[in-house]
GROMACS .gro file of C-alpha atoms in nm:
model
  242
    1ASP     CA    1   5.575  -3.650  -5.219
    2CYS     CA    2   5.742  -3.429  -4.957
    3ASP     CA    3   5.682  -3.113  -4.754
    4ALA     CA    4   6.025  -2.950  -4.791
    5LEU     CA    5   6.344  -2.978  -4.994
    6CYS     CA    6   6.700  -3.004  -4.866
    7HIS     CA    7   6.955  -2.888  -5.122
    8VAL     CA    8   7.311  -2.997  -5.044
    9VAL     CA    9   7.546  -2.746  -5.208
   10ARG     CA   10   7.918  -2.801  -5.257
   11ALA     CA   11   8.124  -2.539  -5.072
   12PHE     CA   12   8.467  -2.703  -5.048
   13GLU     CA   13   8.777  -2.710  -5.265
   14ASP     CA   14   8.929  -3.049  -5.353
   15PRO     CA   15   9.145  -3.105  -5.663
   16GLU     CA   16   9.056  -3.475  -5.655
   17THR     CA   17   8.683  -3.402  -5.672
   18VAL     CA   18   8.633  -3.234  -6.007
   19HIS     CA   19   8.347  -2.988  -6.044
   20VAL     CA   20   8.158  -3.009  -6.372
   21ASP     CA   21   8.219  -2.637  -6.434
   22GLY     CA   22   8.580  -2.648  -6.325
   23ARG     CA   23   8.522  -2.417  -6.028
   24VAL     CA   24   8.339  -2.416  -5.695
   25ASP     CA   25   8.060  -2.158  -5.683
   26PRO     CA   26   7.785  -2.251  -5.433
   27ALA     CA   27   7.550  -1.966  -5.530
   28THR     CA   28   7.564  -2.052  -5.901
   29ASP     CA   29   7.516  -2.424  -5.832
   30ALA     CA   30   7.208  -2.348  -5.623
   31GLU     CA   31   7.071  -2.117  -5.892
   32VAL     CA   32   7.108  -2.386  -6.159
   33VAL     CA   33   6.895  -2.627  -5.956
   34ASN     CA   34   6.642  -2.352  -5.875
   35ILE     CA   35   6.603  -2.270  -6.244
   36GLU     CA   36   6.550  -2.637  -6.329
   37LEU     CA   37   6.277  -2.660  -6.064
   38LEU     CA   38   6.114  -2.339  -6.190
   39LEU     CA   39   6.103  -2.468  -6.547
   40ALA     CA   40   5.969  -2.808  -6.441
   41ASP     CA   41   5.691  -2.650  -6.234
   42LEU     CA   42   5.609  -2.404  -6.513
   43ALA     CA   43   5.564  -2.683  -6.767
   44HIS     CA   44   5.356  -2.885  -6.518
   45ALA     CA   45   5.130  -2.590  -6.433
   46GLU     CA   46   5.080  -2.486  -6.796
   47ARG     CA   47   4.978  -2.841  -6.891
   48ARG     CA   48   4.722  -2.844  -6.612
   49LEU     CA   49   4.579  -2.507  -6.718
   50GLU     CA   50   4.512  -2.652  -7.064
   51LYS     CA   51   4.265  -2.898  -6.911
   52THR     CA   52   3.898  -2.806  -6.903
   53THR     CA   53   3.872  -2.970  -6.561
   54CYS     CA   54   4.098  -2.702  -6.415
   55ARG     CA   55   3.857  -2.441  -6.287
   56GLY     CA   56   3.763  -2.223  -5.993
   57GLU     CA   57   4.016  -2.170  -5.715
   58GLU     CA   58   4.260  -2.418  -5.866
   59ARG     CA   59   4.274  -2.226  -6.194
   60ALA     CA   60   4.311  -1.891  -6.021
   61ALA     CA   61   4.595  -2.024  -5.806
   62LEU     CA   62   4.775  -2.183  -6.101
   63GLU     CA   63   4.746  -1.866  -6.308
   64ALA     CA   64   4.912  -1.673  -6.024
   65VAL     CA   65   5.182  -1.940  -5.996
   66VAL     CA   66   5.251  -1.938  -6.371
   67ALA     CA   67   5.281  -1.559  -6.371
   68ALA     CA   68   5.531  -1.579  -6.084
   69LEU     CA   69   5.732  -1.862  -6.238
   70ARG     CA   70   5.767  -1.674  -6.565
   71GLU     CA   71   5.924  -1.390  -6.365
   72GLY     CA   72   6.168  -1.629  -6.197
   73VAL     CA   73   5.977  -1.631  -5.867
   74PRO     CA   74   5.915  -1.969  -5.698
   75ALA     CA   75   5.556  -2.069  -5.630
   76ARG     CA   76   5.605  -2.038  -5.254
   77ALA     CA   77   5.679  -1.666  -5.302
   78ALA     CA   78   5.379  -1.601  -5.527
   79GLY     CA   79   5.165  -1.469  -5.240
   80LEU     CA   80   4.915  -1.754  -5.242
   81SER     CA   81   4.665  -1.780  -4.960
   82THR     CA   82   4.641  -2.097  -4.754
   83ALA     CA   83   4.325  -2.192  -4.943
   84ALA     CA   84   4.496  -2.137  -5.278
   85GLN     CA   85   4.791  -2.353  -5.175
   86LEU     CA   86   4.555  -2.631  -5.070
   87ALA     CA   87   4.373  -2.605  -5.406
   88ILE     CA   88   4.693  -2.696  -5.594
   89LYS     CA   89   4.861  -2.915  -5.331
   90SER     CA   90   4.789  -3.235  -5.524
   91MET     CA   91   5.008  -3.110  -5.812
   92GLY     CA   92   5.319  -3.144  -5.597
   93LEU     CA   93   5.487  -2.830  -5.728
   94LEU     CA   94   5.847  -2.837  -5.608
   95THR     CA   95   5.891  -2.460  -5.589
   96LEU     CA   96   5.591  -2.445  -5.356
   97LYS     CA   97   5.796  -2.623  -5.089
   98PRO     CA   98   6.038  -2.439  -4.857
   99VAL     CA   99   6.407  -2.514  -4.907
  100LEU     CA  100   6.687  -2.584  -4.661
  101TYR     CA  101   7.028  -2.519  -4.818
  102ALA     CA  102   7.299  -2.736  -4.660
  103PHE     CA  103   7.641  -2.601  -4.762
  104ASN     CA  104   7.885  -2.892  -4.764
  105VAL     CA  105   8.222  -2.764  -4.634
  106ASP     CA  106   8.550  -2.945  -4.566
  107GLU     CA  107   8.662  -3.072  -4.226
  108ALA     CA  108   8.884  -2.773  -4.153
  109ASP     CA  109   8.611  -2.518  -4.221
  110PHE     CA  110   8.358  -2.721  -4.023
  111SER     CA  111   8.582  -2.755  -3.719
  112LEU     CA  112   8.833  -2.471  -3.707
  113GLY     CA  113   8.670  -2.209  -3.928
  114ARG     CA  114   8.308  -2.269  -3.834
  115GLY     CA  115   8.216  -1.904  -3.789
  116ALA     CA  116   8.370  -1.798  -4.118
  117ALA     CA  117   8.211  -2.096  -4.296
  118ARG     CA  118   7.867  -2.001  -4.164
  119ALA     CA  119   7.917  -1.640  -4.271
  120ALA     CA  120   8.028  -1.750  -4.618
  121ALA     CA  121   7.726  -1.981  -4.650
  122GLU     CA  122   7.486  -1.703  -4.547
  123ALA     CA  123   7.650  -1.465  -4.796
  124ALA     CA  124   7.621  -1.726  -5.072
  125LEU     CA  125   7.255  -1.783  -4.988
  126ARG     CA  126   7.181  -1.410  -5.007
  127SER     CA  127   7.320  -1.401  -5.360
  128VAL     CA  128   7.116  -1.703  -5.478
  129ARG     CA  129   6.840  -1.597  -5.714
  130HIS     CA  130   6.501  -1.763  -5.761
  131ARG     CA  131   6.450  -1.839  -5.391
  132ASP     CA  132   6.221  -1.715  -5.115
  133PRO     CA  133   6.420  -1.516  -4.857
  134ARG     CA  134   6.123  -1.521  -4.617
  135THR     CA  135   6.112  -1.897  -4.573
  136ASP     CA  136   6.431  -2.059  -4.703
  137ALA     CA  137   6.704  -2.141  -4.449
  138SER     CA  138   7.066  -2.255  -4.454
  139THR     CA  139   7.326  -2.438  -4.248
  140ILE     CA  140   7.668  -2.597  -4.293
  141VAL     CA  141   7.752  -2.968  -4.294
  142SER     CA  142   8.066  -3.169  -4.365
  143ALA     CA  143   7.993  -3.493  -4.547
  144GLN     CA  144   8.360  -3.592  -4.545
  145LEU     CA  145   8.389  -3.545  -4.170
  146GLU     CA  146   8.078  -3.752  -4.110
  147ALA     CA  147   8.199  -4.023  -4.350
  148ASP     CA  148   8.526  -4.041  -4.156
  149LEU     CA  149   8.340  -4.061  -3.824
  150ALA     CA  150   8.116  -4.341  -3.952
  151GLU     CA  151   8.422  -4.564  -3.989
  152LEU     CA  152   8.531  -4.513  -3.628
  153GLY     CA  153   8.416  -4.651  -3.295
  154SER     CA  154   8.266  -4.420  -3.032
  155GLU     CA  155   8.592  -4.366  -2.845
  156GLU     CA  156   8.784  -4.309  -3.168
  157GLN     CA  157   8.519  -4.061  -3.282
  158ALA     CA  158   8.564  -3.854  -2.968
  159ALA     CA  159   8.943  -3.858  -3.003
  160TYR     CA  160   8.920  -3.760  -3.371
  161LEU     CA  161   8.693  -3.463  -3.300
  162GLU     CA  162   8.908  -3.348  -3.009
  163ALA     CA  163   9.211  -3.360  -3.239
  164LEU     CA  164   9.023  -3.125  -3.473
  165GLY     CA  165   8.969  -2.885  -3.184
  166MET     CA  166   8.600  -2.959  -3.140
  167ASP     CA  167   8.392  -3.044  -2.835
  168ALA     CA  168   8.329  -3.411  -2.908
  169LYS     CA  169   8.017  -3.449  -2.693
  170GLU     CA  170   7.852  -3.136  -2.831
  171CYS     CA  171   7.936  -3.224  -3.190
  172LEU     CA  172   7.816  -3.585  -3.169
  173GLU     CA  173   7.494  -3.494  -2.988
  174LEU     CA  174   7.402  -3.168  -3.160
  175GLY     CA  175   7.636  -3.074  -3.442
  176LEU     CA  176   7.607  -3.346  -3.706
  177SER     CA  177   7.363  -3.343  -3.995
  178HIS     CA  178   7.136  -3.618  -3.861
  179ARG     CA  179   7.073  -3.391  -3.558
  180VAL     CA  180   7.080  -3.047  -3.720
  181LEU     CA  181   6.880  -3.103  -4.039
  182PRO     CA  182   6.565  -3.261  -3.885
  183THR     CA  183   6.548  -2.980  -3.628
  184MET     CA  184   6.582  -2.712  -3.896
  185VAL     CA  185   6.320  -2.880  -4.116
  186ARG     CA  186   6.074  -2.881  -3.825
  187GLN     CA  187   6.137  -2.509  -3.780
  188LEU     CA  188   6.103  -2.452  -4.153
  189LEU     CA  189   5.763  -2.625  -4.157
  190GLY     CA  190   5.640  -2.474  -3.830
  191LEU     CA  191   5.618  -2.809  -3.654
  192ASP     CA  192   5.665  -2.901  -3.289
  193LEU     CA  193   5.781  -3.238  -3.158
  194VAL     CA  194   5.556  -3.373  -2.883
  195TYR     CA  195   5.613  -3.685  -2.672
  196THR     CA  196   5.335  -3.882  -2.509
  197GLY     CA  197   5.374  -4.151  -2.249
  198PRO     CA  198   5.221  -4.322  -1.945
  199GLY     CA  199   5.328  -4.058  -1.693
  200VAL     CA  200   5.645  -4.221  -1.567
  201PRO     CA  201   6.010  -4.131  -1.636
  202ARG     CA  202   6.109  -4.213  -1.995
  203GLU     CA  203   6.384  -4.452  -1.885
  204ASN     CA  204   6.120  -4.662  -1.704
  205THR     CA  205   5.895  -4.723  -2.004
  206GLU     CA  206   5.914  -4.829  -2.367
  207THR     CA  207   5.580  -4.676  -2.463
  208VAL     CA  208   5.689  -4.313  -2.509
  209LYS     CA  209   5.593  -4.197  -2.860
  210ALA     CA  210   5.683  -3.887  -3.062
  211HIS     CA  211   5.431  -3.682  -3.262
  212LEU     CA  212   5.475  -3.393  -3.504
  213VAL     CA  213   5.206  -3.125  -3.474
  214ARG     CA  214   5.159  -2.787  -3.640
  215ARG     CA  215   5.290  -2.517  -3.408
  216GLY     CA  216   5.007  -2.347  -3.220
  217SER     CA  217   4.739  -2.572  -3.370
  218LEU     CA  218   4.670  -2.785  -3.062
  219THR     CA  219   4.676  -2.762  -2.686
  220ALA     CA  220   4.819  -3.056  -2.492
  221GLU     CA  221   4.465  -3.160  -2.408
  222GLY     CA  222   4.361  -3.128  -2.772
  223LEU     CA  223   4.650  -3.351  -2.880
  224ALA     CA  224   4.539  -3.610  -2.625
  225GLY     CA  225   4.192  -3.605  -2.776
  226ARG     CA  226   4.326  -3.647  -3.127
  227LEU     CA  227   4.528  -3.952  -3.025
  228HIS     CA  228   4.250  -4.128  -2.838
  229GLY     CA  229   3.935  -4.032  -2.652
  230ASP     CA  230   4.042  -4.237  -2.350
  231ILE     CA  231   4.365  -4.038  -2.327
  232LEU     CA  232   4.166  -3.714  -2.323
  233ARG     CA  233   3.936  -3.836  -2.049
  234GLY     CA  234   4.231  -3.955  -1.842
  235PHE     CA  235   4.452  -3.653  -1.921
  236VAL     CA  236   4.678  -3.571  -1.626
  237CYS     CA  237   4.943  -3.314  -1.722
  238ALA     CA  238   5.185  -3.191  -1.986
  239GLU     CA  239   5.550  -3.097  -1.954
  240VAL     CA  240   5.684  -2.823  -2.178
  241ALA     CA  241   6.055  -2.834  -2.262
  242PRO     CA  242   6.253  -2.590  -2.481
   0.00000   0.00000   0.00000
């Protein structure tokens, strides 16, 4: 069970890493996976529609999904209302979930040719069929670079990145996948990250907690009430940070 999918797509050339098709084509690779998900969801939805227990809003939603899937359109782009999506949520349709495409580039493209690599990834994404251009997003990552960094100490990591022409501090704090992907997924799902604590600087307490909330669904006071009635009654202030 998940709320979104992250599809890591190969976008680097390496003669020692053989591609099953003998060539590197990120758009085609993404399409192959999209088609597999479409067919899996179609079979799942058609089986459910055969059941007599499938009725009402669930049946109407699934009929719309099946019609879209047969046209090569993912369920998330079938124009379902929020109520319709909730009616079929328990089915776990994979094409109903937004997708983050992470184009895996080599170290040189990630460090020296970052702008061109991003442009190439965006162009590849635009040519991918069977996706939802309204919701799906993309970024670039370098698994090889991160694997190399994982084998180094902190000082060696900084020196390695500087040698590649990168700002070590910015890359380590903001540019690697474990920083970039969670932030993009939150944006994809319309979630905000909220911290609660005892009203003292974070470095002076170990009780600061993080919460994910739907963007625009709660005020700070409303969040306090959801967490605990005592917090709401003793609510003092909220700090908003970009």
